[in-house]
Coordinates of C-alpha atoms in Angstrom, one line a residue:
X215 CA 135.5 163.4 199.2
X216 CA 131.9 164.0 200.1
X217 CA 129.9 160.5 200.7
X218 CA 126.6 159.6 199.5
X219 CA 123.9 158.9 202.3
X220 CA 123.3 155.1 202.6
X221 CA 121.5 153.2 205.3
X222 CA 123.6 150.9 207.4
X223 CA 123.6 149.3 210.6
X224 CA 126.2 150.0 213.1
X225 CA 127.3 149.3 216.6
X226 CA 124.8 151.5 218.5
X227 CA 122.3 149.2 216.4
X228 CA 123.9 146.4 217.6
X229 CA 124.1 147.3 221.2
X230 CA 120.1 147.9 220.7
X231 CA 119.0 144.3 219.2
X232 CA 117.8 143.0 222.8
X233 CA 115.5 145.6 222.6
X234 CA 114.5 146.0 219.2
X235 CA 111.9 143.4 217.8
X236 CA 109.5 142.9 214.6
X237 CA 107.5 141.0 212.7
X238 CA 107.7 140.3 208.7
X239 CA 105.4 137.5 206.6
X240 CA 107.1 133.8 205.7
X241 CA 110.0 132.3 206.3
X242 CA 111.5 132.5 209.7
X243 CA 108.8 134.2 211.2
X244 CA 106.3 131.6 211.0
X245 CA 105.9 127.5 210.7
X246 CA 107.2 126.1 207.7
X247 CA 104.9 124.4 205.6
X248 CA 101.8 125.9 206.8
X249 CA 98.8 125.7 204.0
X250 CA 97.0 129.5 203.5
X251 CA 93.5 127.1 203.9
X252 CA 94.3 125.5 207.3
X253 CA 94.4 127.9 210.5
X254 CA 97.3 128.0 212.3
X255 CA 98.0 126.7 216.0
X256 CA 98.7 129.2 218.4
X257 CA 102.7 129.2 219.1
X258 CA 103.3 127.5 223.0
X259 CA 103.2 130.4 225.3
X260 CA 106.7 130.3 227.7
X261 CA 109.1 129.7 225.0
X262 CA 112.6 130.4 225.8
X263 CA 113.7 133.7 224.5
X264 CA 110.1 134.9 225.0
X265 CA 109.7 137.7 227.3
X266 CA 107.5 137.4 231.4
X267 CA 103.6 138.8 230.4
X268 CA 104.6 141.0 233.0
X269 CA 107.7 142.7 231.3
X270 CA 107.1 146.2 229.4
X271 CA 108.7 147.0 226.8
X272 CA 110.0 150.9 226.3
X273 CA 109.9 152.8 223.1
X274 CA 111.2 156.0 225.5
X275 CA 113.7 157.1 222.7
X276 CA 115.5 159.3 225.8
X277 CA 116.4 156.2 227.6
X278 CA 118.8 155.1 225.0
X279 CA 120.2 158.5 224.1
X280 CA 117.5 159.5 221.6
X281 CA 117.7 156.4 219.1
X282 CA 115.0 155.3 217.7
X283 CA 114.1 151.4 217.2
X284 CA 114.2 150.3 213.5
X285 CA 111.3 147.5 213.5
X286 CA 108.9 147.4 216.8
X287 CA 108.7 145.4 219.4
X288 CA 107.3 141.3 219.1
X289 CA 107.3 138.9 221.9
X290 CA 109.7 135.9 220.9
X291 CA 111.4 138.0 217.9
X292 CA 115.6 138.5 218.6
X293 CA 117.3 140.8 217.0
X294 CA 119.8 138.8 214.6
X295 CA 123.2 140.6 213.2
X296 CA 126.6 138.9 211.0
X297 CA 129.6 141.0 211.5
X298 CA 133.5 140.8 211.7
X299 CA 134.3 142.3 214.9
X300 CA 137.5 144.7 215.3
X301 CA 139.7 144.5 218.3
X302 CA 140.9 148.3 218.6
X303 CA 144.7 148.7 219.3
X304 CA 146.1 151.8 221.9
X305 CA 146.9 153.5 218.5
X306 CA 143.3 153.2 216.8
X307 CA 142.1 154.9 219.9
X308 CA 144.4 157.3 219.5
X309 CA 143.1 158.1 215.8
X310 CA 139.8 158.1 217.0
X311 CA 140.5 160.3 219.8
X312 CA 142.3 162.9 217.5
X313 CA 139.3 162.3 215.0
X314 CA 136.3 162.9 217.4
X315 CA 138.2 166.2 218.5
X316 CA 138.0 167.8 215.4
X317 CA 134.9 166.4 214.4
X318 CA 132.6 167.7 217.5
X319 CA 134.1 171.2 216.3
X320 CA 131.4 170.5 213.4
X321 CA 128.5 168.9 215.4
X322 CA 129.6 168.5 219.6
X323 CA 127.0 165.9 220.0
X324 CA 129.1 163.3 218.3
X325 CA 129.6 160.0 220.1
X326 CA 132.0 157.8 220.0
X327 CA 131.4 153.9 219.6
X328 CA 132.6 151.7 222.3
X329 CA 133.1 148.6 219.6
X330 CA 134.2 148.6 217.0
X331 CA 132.9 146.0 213.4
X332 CA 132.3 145.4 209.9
X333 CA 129.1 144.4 208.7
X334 CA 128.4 141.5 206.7
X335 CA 124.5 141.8 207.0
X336 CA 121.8 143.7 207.9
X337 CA 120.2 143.3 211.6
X338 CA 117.1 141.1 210.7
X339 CA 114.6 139.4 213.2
X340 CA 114.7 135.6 213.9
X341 CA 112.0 133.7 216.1
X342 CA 113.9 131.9 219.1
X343 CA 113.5 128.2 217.5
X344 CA 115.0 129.4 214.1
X345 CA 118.3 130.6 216.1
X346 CA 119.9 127.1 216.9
X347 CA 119.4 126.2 212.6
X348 CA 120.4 129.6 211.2
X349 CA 123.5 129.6 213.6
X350 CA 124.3 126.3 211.8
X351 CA 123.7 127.1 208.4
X352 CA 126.2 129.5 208.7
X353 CA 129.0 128.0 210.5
X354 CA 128.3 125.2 207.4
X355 CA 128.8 127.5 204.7
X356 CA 131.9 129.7 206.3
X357 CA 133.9 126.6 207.4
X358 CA 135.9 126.9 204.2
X359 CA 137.1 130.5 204.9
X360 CA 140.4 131.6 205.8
X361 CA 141.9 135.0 207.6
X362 CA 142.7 137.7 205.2
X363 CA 143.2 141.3 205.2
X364 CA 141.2 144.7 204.2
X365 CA 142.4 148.3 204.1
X366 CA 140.1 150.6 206.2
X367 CA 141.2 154.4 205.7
X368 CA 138.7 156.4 203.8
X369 CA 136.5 158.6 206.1
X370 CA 132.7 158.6 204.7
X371 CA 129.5 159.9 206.4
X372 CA 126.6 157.9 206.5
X373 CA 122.8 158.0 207.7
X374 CA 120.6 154.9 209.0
X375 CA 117.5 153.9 206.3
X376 CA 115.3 156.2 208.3
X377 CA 117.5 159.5 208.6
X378 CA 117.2 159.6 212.7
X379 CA 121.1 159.0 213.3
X380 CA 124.5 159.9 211.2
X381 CA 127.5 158.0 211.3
X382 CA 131.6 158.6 211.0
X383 CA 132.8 155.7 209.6
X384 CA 136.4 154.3 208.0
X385 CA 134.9 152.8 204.6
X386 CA 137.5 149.8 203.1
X387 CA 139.3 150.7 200.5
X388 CA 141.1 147.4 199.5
X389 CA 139.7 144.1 200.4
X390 CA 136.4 143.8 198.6
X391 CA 136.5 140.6 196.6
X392 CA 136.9 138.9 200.7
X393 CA 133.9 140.9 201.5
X394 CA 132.0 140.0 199.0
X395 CA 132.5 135.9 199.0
X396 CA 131.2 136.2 202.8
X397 CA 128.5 138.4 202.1
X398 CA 127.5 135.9 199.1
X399 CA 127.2 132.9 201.7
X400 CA 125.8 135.0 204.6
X401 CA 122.8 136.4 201.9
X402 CA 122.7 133.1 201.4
X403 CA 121.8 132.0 204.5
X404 CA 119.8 134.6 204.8
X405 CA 117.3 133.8 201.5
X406 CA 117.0 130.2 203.0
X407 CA 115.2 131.6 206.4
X408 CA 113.5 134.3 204.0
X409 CA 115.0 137.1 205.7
X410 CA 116.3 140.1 203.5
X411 CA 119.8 140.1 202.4
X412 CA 122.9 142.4 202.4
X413 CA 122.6 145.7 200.0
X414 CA 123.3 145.1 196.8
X415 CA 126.1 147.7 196.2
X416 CA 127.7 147.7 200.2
X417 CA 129.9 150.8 201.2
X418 CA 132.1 148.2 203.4
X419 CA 133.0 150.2 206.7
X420 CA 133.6 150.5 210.6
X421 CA 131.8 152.8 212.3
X422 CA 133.2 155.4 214.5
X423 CA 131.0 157.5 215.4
X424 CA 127.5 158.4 215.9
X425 CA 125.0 161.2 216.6
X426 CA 121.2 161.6 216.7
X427 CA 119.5 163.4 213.8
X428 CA 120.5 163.9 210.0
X429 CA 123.2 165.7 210.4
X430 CA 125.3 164.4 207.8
X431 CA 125.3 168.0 205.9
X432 CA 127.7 169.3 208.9
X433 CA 129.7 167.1 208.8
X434 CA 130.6 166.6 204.9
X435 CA 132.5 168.8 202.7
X436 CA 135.4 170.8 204.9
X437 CA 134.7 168.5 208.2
X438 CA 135.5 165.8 206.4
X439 CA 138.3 166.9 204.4
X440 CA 140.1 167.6 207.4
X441 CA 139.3 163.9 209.1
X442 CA 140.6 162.6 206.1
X443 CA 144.5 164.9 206.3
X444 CA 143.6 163.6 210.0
X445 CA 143.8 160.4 209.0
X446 CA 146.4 160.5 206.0
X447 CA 148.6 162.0 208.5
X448 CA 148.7 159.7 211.3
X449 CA 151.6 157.9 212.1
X450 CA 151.8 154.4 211.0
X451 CA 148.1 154.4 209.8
X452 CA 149.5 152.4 206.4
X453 CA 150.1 149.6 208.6
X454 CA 147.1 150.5 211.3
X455 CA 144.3 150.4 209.1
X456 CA 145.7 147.1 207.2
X457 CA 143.1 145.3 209.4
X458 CA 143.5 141.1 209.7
X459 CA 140.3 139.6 210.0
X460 CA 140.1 136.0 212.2
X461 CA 137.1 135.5 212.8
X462 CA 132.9 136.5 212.0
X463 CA 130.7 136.7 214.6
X464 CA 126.6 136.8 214.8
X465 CA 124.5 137.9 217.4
X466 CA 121.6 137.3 218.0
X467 CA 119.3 138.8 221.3
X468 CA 122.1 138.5 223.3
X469 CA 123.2 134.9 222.2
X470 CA 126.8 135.5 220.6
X471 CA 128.3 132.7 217.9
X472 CA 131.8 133.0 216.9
X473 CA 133.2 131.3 213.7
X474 CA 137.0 131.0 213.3
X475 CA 138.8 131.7 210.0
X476 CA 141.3 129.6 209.4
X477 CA 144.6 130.4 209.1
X478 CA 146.6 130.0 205.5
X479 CA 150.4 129.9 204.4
X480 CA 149.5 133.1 202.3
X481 CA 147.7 135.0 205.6
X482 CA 151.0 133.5 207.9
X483 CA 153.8 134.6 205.2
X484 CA 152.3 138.0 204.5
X485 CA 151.2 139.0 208.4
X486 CA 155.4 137.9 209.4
X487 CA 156.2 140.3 206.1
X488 CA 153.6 142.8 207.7
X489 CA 155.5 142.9 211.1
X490 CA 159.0 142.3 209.6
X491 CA 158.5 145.8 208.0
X492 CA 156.9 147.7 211.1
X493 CA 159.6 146.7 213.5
X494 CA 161.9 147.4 210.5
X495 CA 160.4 151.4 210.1
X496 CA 159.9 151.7 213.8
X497 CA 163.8 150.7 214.3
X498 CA 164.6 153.2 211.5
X499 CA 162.9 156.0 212.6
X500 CA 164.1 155.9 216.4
X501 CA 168.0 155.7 214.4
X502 CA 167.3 158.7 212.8
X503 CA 165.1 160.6 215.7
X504 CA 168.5 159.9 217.7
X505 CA 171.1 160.9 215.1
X506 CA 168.6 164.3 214.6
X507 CA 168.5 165.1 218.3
X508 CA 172.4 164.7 219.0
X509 CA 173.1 166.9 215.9
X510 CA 170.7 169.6 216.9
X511 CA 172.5 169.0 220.4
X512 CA 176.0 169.2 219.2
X513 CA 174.9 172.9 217.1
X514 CA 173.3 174.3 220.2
X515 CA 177.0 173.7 222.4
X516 CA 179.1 174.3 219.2
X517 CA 180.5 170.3 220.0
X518 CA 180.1 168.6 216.6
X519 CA 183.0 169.7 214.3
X520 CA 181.7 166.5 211.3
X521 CA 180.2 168.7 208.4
X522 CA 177.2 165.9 208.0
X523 CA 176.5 166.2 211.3
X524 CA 176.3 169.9 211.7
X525 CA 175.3 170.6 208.1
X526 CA 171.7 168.4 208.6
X527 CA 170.9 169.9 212.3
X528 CA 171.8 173.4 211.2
X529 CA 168.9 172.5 208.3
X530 CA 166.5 171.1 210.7
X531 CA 166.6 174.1 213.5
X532 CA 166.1 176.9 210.2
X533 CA 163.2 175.0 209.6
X534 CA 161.3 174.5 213.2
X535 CA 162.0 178.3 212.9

């Protein structure tokens, strides 16, 4: 299913914020409660977070793999981002390995991300001194959340706002109402430090890969038709992409906050049920990989006389040929 172009940030973003800066009017660029009559004082020079007079700044798009910054460059600005991070397991880099393979057939300058998240805002600029309250407002407003789980396994294609870089991401596909409660008290946050919220209508994703350029025309219609079979067909990905969040994370310059989810009887009873059920497939389908290989061994040496036995391997060898 061919996905509409939306702009959303993503981990190379993320990777970038030490480096990316701005400015914007109000709010938390500026002193509260300054009167439009009355100049200004001129902000302390040597603030922490503020960059040496002596330090240059790079906009040399070829240094960081031809990405461009999304805002420039402001002495004392840091780059501010609210996220759930994903922990990838062996077996998510094994989807992601199968997925790049096939998708760099379509465009070969595809790269994959390094870490891995799901946004719950968009990277905005804070001034140094608003970090410590912003941090604070938030752990205050996401105390009352628990873990809970999404469903990531819908391949989409997306651009950033400004077209320069395409993305491969895993869009959710069950989960939203969670989502959407966090992204209601992060916007929230947000609007109190005048800083613009989440998008309105959020495609909910983790990003897997990225490339430079609009390129999103390659990589929709049959490319992505055949990372979705990719996908669809992956062993275990019913129970892989059934992703448990724990925890929301903002960074900010290269400051990191964590904020623990807390853990209910619902999240305990249904992650046991979860694992109950994976050990449980796992154990059944090593029973009947074993009974399948001593049949098809038993045909090949003419040593299984039991009908069952013989009858099922004789099927499965006519069908491998």
């Amino acid at each position: 299913m061919s996905a509409g172009l939306v702009g959303y940030s993503s981990s190379e973003e993320e990777q970038e914020q030490e480096e990316k800066g701005g400015s914007r009017s109000g709010g938390a660029q500026g002193l509260p409660g300054a009167s439009a009559g009355r100049p200004r004082l001129p902000a302390p020079a040597g603030l922490p977070g503020d960059l040496d007079p002596e330090e240059a700044v790079s906009d040399d798009s070829s240094r960081h793999g031809g990405r461009v910054r999304g805002f420039p460059h402001e002495r004392g600005n840091w780059a501010t981002h609210v996220y759930l991070p994903y922990i990838a397991q062996e077996e998510f880099l094994e989807l992601l390995e199968l997925l790049m393979s096939r998708a760099r057939t379509y465009v070969p300058s595809l790269v994959a991300m390094e870490e891995f998240h799901l946004s719950l805002s968009q990277c905005v600029v804070l001034r140094y001194h608003w970090i410590e309250p912003f941090v604070r407002s938030l752990r205050e407003r996401l105390a009352a959340f628990h873990r809970f789980f999404c469903v990531a396994d819908q391949v989409k294609v997306y651009t950033n706002q400004n077209k320069t870089r395409t993305f491969i991401g895993l869009e959710v596909s069950a989960g939203h109402f969670h989502l959407l409660e966090l992204v209601s008290e992060v916007d929230g946050v947000l609007e109190e430090f005048d800083l613009p919220t989440f998008y309105k209508d959020p495609s909910f994703h983790i990003s897997l890969a990225w490339c430079v350029g609009d390129l999103s025309g390659r990589l929709e219609g049959q490319c992505l038709r055949e990372l979705q079979d990719i996908v669809d067909g992956f062993e275990e990905s019913a129970f892989l992409l059934r992703i448990q969040w724990e925890q929301i994370r903002c960074k900010s310059g290269n400051k990191y906050f964590s904020f623990p989810l807390s853990v209910s009887a619902v999240f305990v009873a249904s992650s046991r049920a979860t694992s109950s059920l994976s050990c449980w497939l796992k154990k059944t389908v090593f029973v009947a990989d074993s009974i399948l290989a001593a049949g098809c061994a038993a045909v090949s040496t003419g040593g299984s006389r039991h009908p069952t036995v013989t009858n099922f391997a004789g099927f499965f060898l006519k069908r491998k040929k």
